[in-house]
Short mmCIF file of C-alpha atoms in Angstrom, two decimals:
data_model
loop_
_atom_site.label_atom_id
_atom_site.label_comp_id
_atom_site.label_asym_id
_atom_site.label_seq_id
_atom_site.Cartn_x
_atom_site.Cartn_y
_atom_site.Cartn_z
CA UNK A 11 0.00 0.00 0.00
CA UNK A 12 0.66 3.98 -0.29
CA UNK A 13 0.48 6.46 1.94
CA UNK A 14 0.24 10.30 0.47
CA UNK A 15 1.29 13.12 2.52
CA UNK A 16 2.87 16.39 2.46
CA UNK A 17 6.47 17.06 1.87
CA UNK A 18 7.94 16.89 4.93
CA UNK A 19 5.89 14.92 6.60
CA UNK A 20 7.57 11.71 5.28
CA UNK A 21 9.23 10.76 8.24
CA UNK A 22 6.75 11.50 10.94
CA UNK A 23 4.04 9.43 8.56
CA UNK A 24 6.64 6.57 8.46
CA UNK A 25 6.73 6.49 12.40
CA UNK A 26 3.21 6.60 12.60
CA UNK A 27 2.95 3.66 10.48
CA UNK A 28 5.57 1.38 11.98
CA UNK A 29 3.75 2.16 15.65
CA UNK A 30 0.68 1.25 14.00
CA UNK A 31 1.88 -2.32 13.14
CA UNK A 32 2.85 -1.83 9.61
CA UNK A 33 5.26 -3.97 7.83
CA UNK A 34 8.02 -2.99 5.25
CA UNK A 35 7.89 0.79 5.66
CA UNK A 36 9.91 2.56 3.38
CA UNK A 37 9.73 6.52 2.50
CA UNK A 38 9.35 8.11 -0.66
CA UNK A 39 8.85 11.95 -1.78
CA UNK A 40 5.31 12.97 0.32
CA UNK A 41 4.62 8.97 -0.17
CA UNK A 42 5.54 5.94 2.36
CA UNK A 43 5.07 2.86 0.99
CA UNK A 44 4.50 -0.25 3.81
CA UNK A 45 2.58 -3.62 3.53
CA UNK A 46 -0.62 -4.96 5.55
CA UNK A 47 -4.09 -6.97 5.23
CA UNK A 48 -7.42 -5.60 5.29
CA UNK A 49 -7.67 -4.77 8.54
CA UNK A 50 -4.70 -2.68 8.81
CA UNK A 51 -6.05 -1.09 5.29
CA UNK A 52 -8.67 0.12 8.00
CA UNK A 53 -6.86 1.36 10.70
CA UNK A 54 -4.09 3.06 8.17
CA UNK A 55 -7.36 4.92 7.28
CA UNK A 56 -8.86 5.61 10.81
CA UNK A 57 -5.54 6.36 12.60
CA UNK A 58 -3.04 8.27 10.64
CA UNK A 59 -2.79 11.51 11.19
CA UNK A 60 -0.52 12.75 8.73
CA UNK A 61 -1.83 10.66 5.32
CA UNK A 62 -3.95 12.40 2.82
CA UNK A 63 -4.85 9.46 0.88
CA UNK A 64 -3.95 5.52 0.91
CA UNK A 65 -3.53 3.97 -1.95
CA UNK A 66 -3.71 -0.16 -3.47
CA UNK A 67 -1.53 -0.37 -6.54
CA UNK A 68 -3.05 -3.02 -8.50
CA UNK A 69 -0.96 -3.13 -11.38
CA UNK A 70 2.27 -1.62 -12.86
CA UNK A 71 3.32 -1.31 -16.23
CA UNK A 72 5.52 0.59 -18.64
CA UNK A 73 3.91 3.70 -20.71
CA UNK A 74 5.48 5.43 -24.14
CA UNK A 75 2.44 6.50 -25.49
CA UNK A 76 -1.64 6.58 -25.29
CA UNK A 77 -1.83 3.38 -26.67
CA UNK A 78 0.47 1.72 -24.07
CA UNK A 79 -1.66 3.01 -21.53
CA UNK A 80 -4.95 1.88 -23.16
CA UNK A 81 -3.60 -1.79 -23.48
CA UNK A 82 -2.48 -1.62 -19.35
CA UNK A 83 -6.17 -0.59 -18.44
CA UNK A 84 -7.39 -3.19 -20.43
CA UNK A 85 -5.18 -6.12 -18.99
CA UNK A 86 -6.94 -5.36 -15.43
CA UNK A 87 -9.84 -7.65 -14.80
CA UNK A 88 -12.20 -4.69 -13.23
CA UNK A 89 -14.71 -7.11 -12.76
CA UNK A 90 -12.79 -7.78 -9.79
CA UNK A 91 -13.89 -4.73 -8.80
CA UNK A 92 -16.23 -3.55 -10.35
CA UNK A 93 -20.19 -4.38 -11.69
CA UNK A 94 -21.82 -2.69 -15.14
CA UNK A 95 -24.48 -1.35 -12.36
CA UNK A 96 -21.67 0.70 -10.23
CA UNK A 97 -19.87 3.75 -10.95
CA UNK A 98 -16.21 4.70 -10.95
CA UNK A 99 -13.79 7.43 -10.84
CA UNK A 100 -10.58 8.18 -11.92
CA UNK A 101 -8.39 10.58 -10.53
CA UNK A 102 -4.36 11.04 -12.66
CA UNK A 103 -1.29 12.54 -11.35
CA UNK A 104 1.40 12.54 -14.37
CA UNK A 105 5.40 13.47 -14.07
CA UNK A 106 5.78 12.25 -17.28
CA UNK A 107 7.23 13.53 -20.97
CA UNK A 108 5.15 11.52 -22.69
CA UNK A 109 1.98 12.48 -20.80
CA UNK A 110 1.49 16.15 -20.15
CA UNK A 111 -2.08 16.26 -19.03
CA UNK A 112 -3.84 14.53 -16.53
CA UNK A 113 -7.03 14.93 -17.81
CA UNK A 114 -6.48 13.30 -20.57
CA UNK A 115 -5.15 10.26 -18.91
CA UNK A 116 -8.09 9.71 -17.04
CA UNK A 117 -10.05 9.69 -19.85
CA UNK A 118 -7.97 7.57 -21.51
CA UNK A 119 -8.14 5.20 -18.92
CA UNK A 120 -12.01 5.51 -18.46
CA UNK A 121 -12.07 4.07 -21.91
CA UNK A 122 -10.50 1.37 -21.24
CA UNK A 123 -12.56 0.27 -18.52
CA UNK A 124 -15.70 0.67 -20.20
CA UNK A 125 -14.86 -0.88 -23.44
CA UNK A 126 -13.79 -3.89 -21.67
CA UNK A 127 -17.74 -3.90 -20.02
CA UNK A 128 -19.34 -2.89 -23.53
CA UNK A 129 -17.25 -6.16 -24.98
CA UNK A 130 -18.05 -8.15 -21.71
CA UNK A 131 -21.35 -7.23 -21.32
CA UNK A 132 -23.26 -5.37 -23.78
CA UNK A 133 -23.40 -2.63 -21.17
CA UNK A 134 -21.19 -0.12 -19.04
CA UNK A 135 -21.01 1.11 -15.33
CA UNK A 136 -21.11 5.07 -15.05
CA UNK A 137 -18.41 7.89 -14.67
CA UNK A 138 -19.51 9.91 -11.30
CA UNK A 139 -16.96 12.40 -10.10
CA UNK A 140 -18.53 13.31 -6.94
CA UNK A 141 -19.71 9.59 -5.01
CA UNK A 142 -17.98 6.49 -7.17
CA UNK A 143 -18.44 2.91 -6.12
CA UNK A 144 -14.84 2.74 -6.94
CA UNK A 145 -12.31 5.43 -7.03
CA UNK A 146 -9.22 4.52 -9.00
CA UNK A 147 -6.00 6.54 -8.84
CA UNK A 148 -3.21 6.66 -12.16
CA UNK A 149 0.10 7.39 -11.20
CA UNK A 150 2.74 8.32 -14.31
CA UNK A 151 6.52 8.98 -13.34
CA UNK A 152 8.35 8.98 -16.14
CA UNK A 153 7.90 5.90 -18.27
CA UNK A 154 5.86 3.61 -15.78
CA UNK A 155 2.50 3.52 -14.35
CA UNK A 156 1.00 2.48 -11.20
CA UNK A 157 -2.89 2.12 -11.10
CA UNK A 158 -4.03 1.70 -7.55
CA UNK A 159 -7.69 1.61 -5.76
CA UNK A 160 -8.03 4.87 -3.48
CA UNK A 161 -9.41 3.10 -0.20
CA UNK A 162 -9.67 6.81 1.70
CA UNK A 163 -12.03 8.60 -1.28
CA UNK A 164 -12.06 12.19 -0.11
CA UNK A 165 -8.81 13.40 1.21
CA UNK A 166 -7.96 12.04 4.51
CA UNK A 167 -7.49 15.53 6.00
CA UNK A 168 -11.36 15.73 6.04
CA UNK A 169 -11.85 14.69 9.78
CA UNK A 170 -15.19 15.30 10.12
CA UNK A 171 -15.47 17.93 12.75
CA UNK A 172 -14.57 21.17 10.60
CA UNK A 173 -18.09 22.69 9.96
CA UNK A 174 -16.66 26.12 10.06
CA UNK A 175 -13.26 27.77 8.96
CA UNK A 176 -11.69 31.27 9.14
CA UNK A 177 -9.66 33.46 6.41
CA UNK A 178 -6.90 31.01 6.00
CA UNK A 179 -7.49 27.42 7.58
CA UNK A 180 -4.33 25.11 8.29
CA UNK A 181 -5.07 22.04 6.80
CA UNK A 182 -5.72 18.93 9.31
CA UNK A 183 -2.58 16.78 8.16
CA UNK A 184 -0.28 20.26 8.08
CA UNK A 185 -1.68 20.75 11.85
CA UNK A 186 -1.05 17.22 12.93
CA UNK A 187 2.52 16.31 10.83
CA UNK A 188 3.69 20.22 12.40
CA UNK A 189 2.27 19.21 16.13
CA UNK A 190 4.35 15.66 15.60
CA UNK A 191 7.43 17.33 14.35
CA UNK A 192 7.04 19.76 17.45
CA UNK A 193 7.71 16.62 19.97
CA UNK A 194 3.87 17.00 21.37
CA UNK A 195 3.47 13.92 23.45
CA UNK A 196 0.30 15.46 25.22
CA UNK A 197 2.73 15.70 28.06
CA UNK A 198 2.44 19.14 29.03
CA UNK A 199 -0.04 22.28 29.05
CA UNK A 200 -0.10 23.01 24.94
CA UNK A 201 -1.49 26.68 23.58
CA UNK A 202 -1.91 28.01 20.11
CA UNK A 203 -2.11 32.07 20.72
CA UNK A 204 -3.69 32.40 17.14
CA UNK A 205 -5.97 29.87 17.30
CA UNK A 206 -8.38 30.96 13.83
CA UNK A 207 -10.42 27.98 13.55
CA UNK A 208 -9.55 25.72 16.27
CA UNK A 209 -7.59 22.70 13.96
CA UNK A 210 -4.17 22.76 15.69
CA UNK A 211 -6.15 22.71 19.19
CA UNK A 212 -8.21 20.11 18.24
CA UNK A 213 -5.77 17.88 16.66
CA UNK A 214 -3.55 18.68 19.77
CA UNK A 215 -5.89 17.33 21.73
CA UNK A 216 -6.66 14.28 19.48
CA UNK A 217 -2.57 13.45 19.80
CA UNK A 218 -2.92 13.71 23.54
CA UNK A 219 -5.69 11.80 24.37
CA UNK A 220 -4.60 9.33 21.00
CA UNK A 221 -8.05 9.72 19.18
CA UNK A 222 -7.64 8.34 16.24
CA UNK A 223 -8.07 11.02 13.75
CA UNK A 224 -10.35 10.20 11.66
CA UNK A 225 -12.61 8.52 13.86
CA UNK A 226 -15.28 11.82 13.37
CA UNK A 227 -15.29 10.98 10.01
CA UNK A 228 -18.61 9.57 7.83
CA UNK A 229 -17.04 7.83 5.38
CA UNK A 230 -13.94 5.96 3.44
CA UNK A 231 -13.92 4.76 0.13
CA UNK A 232 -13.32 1.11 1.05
CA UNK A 233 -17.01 0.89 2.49
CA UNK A 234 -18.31 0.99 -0.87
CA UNK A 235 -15.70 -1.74 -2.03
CA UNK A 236 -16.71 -5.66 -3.08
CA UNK A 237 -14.94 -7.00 -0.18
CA UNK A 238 -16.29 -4.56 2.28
CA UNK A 239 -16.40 -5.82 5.95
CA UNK A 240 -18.52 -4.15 8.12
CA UNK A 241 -17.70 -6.76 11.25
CA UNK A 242 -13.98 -6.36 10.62
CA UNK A 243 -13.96 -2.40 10.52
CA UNK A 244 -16.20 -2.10 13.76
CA UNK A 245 -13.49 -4.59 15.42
CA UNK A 246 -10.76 -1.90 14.30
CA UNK A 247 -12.77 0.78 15.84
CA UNK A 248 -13.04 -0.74 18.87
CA UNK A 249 -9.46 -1.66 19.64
CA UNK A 250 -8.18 2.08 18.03
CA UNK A 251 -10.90 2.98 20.95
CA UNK A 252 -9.50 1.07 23.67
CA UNK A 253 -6.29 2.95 23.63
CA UNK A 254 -7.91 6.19 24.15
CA UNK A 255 -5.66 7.62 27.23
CA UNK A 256 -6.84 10.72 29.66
CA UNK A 257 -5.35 14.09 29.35
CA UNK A 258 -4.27 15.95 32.72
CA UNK A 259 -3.52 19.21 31.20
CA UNK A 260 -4.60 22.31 29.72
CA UNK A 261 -5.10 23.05 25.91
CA UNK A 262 -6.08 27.04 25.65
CA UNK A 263 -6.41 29.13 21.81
CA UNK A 264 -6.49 32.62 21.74
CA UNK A 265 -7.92 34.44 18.81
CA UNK A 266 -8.33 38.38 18.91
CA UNK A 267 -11.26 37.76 16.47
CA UNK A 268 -14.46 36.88 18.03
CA UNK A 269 -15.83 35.14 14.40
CA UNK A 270 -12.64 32.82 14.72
CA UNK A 271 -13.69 32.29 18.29
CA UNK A 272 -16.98 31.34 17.32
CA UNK A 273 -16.07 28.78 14.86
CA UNK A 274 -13.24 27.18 16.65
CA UNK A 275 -15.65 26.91 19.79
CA UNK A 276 -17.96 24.93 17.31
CA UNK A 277 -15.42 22.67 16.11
CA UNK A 278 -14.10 21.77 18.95
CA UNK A 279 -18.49 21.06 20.17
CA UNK A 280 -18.07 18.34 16.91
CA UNK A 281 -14.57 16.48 17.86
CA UNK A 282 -16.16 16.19 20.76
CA UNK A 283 -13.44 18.16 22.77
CA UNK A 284 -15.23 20.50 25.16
CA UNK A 285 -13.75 18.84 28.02
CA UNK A 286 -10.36 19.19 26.98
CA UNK A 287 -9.83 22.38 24.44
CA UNK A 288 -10.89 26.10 26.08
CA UNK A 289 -10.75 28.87 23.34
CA UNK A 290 -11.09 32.83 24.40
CA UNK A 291 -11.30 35.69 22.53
CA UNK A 292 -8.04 37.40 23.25
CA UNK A 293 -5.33 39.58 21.32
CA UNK A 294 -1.86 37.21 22.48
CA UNK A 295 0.05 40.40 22.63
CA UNK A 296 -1.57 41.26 25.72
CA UNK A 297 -1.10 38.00 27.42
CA UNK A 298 1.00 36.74 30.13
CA UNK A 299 2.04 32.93 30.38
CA UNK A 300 -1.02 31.45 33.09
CA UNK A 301 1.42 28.16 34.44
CA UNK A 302 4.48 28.04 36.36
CA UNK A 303 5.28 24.16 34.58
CA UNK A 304 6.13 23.70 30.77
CA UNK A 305 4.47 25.19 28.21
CA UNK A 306 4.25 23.76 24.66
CA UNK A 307 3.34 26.27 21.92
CA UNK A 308 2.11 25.83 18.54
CA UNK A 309 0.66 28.07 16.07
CA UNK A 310 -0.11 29.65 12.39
CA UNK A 311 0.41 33.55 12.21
CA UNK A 312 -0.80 35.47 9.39
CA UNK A 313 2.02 35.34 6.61
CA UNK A 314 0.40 39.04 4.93
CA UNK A 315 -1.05 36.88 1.82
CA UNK A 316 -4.70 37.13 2.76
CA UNK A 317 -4.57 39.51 5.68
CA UNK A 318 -3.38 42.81 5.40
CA UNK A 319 -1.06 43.28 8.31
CA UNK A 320 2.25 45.00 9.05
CA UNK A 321 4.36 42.37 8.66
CA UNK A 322 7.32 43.85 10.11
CA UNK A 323 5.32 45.16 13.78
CA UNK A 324 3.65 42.12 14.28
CA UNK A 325 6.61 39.55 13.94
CA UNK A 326 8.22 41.84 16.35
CA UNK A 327 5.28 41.47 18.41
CA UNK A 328 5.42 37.78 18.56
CA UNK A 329 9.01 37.77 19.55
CA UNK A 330 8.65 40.60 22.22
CA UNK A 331 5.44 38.95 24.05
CA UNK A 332 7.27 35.35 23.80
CA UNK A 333 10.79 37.10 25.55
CA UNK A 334 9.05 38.92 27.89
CA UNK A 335 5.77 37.02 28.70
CA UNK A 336 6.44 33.19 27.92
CA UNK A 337 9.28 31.78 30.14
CA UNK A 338 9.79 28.22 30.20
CA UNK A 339 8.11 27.55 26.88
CA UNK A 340 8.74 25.95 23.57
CA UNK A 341 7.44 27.70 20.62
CA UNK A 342 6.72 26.67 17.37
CA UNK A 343 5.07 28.75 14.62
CA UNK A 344 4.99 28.03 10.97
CA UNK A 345 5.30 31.33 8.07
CA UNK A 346 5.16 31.59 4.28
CA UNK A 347 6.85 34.60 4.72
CA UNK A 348 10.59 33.68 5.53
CA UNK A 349 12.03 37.13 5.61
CA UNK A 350 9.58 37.86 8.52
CA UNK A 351 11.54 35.56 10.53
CA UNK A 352 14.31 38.04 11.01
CA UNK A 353 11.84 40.47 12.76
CA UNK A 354 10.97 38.26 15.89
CA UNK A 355 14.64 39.08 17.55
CA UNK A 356 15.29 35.44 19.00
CA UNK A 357 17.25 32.94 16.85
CA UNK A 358 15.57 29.94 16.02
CA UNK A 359 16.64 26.67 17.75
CA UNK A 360 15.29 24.69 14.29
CA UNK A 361 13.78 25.46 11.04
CA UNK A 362 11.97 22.71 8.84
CA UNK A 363 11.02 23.08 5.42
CA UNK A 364 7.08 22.33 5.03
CA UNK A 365 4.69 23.60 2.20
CA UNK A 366 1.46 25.23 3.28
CA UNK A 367 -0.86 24.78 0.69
CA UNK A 368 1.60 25.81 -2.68
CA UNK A 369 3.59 27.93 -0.31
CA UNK A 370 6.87 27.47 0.70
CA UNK A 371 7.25 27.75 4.57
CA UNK A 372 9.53 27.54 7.19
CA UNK A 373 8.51 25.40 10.98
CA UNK A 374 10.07 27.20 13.54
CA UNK A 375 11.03 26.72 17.01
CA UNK A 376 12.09 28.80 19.72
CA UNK A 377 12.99 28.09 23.48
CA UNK A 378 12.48 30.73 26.38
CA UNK A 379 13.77 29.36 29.14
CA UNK A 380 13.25 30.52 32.91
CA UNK A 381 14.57 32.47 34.97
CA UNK A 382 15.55 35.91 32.43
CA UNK A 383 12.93 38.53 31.93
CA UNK A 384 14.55 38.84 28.64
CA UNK A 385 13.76 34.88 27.98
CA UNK A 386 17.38 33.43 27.01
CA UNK A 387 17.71 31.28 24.24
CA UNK A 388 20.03 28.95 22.47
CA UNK A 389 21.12 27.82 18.87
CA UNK A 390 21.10 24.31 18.42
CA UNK A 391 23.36 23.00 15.55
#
């Protein structure tokens, strides 16, 4: 099997899936490829946190030209798969000379697939985009192709609870594969100052009380699958369940807009988090740190693409309130805008490379220790 992900995310994906029980994990570029049976297809699809999609390839074959690719399709038995009274997708991704357009390879590939019914059958199954029986994924690097089933269907970053989202939303797998590079064990009081819409507090909190993360979620492609089983799944659900753990600390979001507020309080009301996750409408700037223990620190500030901010005060800001407000605490804070690092004043302990959305960023972490009004801090090599 395949597991998609972000770049960057590679490694923290591969741990997750050799804790999980997965065999043969080995990384790729945003892909890990490991092995398992259908039950582990299952959890791989309920647990991770930082998968977008996982993938079955089926078949692999070499590809020069459209007719190549025709003749591949067409050596697949879909009636494995598939009836003339069920529908099916196609989704492409090409890195290919041959093959510039993705479109056209899925198209190609559709008609494959339903000539094979036509000659089979007299009759075809249908093309639906939006809910397929069976969602089939083409994969062109270079001069080979890998056709796999897409067991997950919508992306995997789709937990279920986000009913409601601010300006610009961190996606789910970002949040979690950031909180996981971060070190957060659930271990310690966590806070995201800039909460928006409540994702990196609620997947915080998912991490700390290990919920799986896609538990929330109303479906996976696999459920619509020939081999479907319902017993089997409920099973997985159960024993993901069973290692639920309690949480003895706090998780607090600020947000100094009271719409953000609003919809991160409702978010957290559909992960079911109320118990753990307390959001206020505050401006962080005019905050003080509220424990005396360890404080882990997360967060998403604007970058200046979709808010219009001065980029120059308000990275200051953030490095003035975290010297002079935030002893003992390890912050992390992720920005598209890499030259606005310079203006916070403290020197990074780490920077990792991640991609928000099409974005290149920059993961950044900072340690105030205790002790100095002025919040020493260290460079790591």
């Amino acid at each position: 099997m395949v597991a998609k992900t972000f770049y960057g995310l590679e490694e923290v994906l591969a741990k997750e899936l050799q804790l999980l029980g997965a065999m043969k994990v080995k990384e790729g570029v945003r892909m890990v490829s490991f092995e398992g049976d259908k039950g582990f297809l299952y959890k791989a699809n309920l647990a991770l946190r930082t998968a977008l999609k996982i993938l079955v390839p089926i078949k692999q074959f070499a590809v020069y030209n459209e007719n190549n690719l025709y003749k591949g399709m067409q050596s697949i038995d879909w009636t494995k798969y598939l009836s003339v009274h069920q529908s099916f997708a196609i989704d492409s991704t090409v890195f290919s000379d041959q093959f510039n357009n993705s479109l056209f390879v899925s198209l190609k590939g559709k008609d494959a697939i339903v000539d094979q019914f036509r000659d089979k059958f007299g009759k075809r199954p249908n093309v639906d985009k939006e809910f397929p029986d069976l969602r089939i994924n083409i994969h062109i690097q270079k001069d080979m192709c890998t056709i796999s089933l897409d067991s997950s269907g919508a992306s995997l970053h789709h937990r279920g609870y986000k009913m409601a989202t601010n300006i610009a939303p961190i996606n789910e797998v970002l949040a979690a594969g950031m909180l996981l590079l971060s070190g957060w064990d659930g271990r310690s009081h966590f806070m995201d100052p800039m909460c928006g819409s409540g994702t990196l507090l609620i997947e915080a909190a998912m991490i700390a009380c290990n919920i799986p993360a896609n538990i929330n979620r109303k479906e996976f492609a696999f459920e619509r699958w020939n081999d479907w089983d319902a017993d089997l799944f409920d099973k997985i659900q159960e024993s993901l369940m069973k290692r639920v753990r309690e949480f003895h600390y706090t998780i607090q979001g600020y947000d100094k807009a009271p719409s953000a507020v609003i919809k991160a309080k409702d978010n957290v009301r559909n992960a079911n988090l109320e118990d753990y996750i307390k959001v206020d409408n505050t401006n962080f700037f005019e905050t003080s740190k509220q424990t005396e223990e360890p404080l882990h620190m997360v967060f998403n500030p604007p970058y200046g693409e979709r808010l219009d901010i001065n980029l120059e005060r308000f990275y200051r800001e953030i490095g003035d309130t975290l010297k002079q407000a935030y002893p003992g605490t390890e912050a992390w804070f992720i920005t598209a805008n890499i030259e606005a690092l310079k203006y916070v004043g403290l020197r990074p302990s780490r920077k990792i490379k991640l991609f928000n959305g099409k974005l290149e960023a920059r993961f950044a972490k900072y340690e105030l220790y205790e002790g100095s009004k002025k919040g020493k801090y260290i460079t790591q090599n």
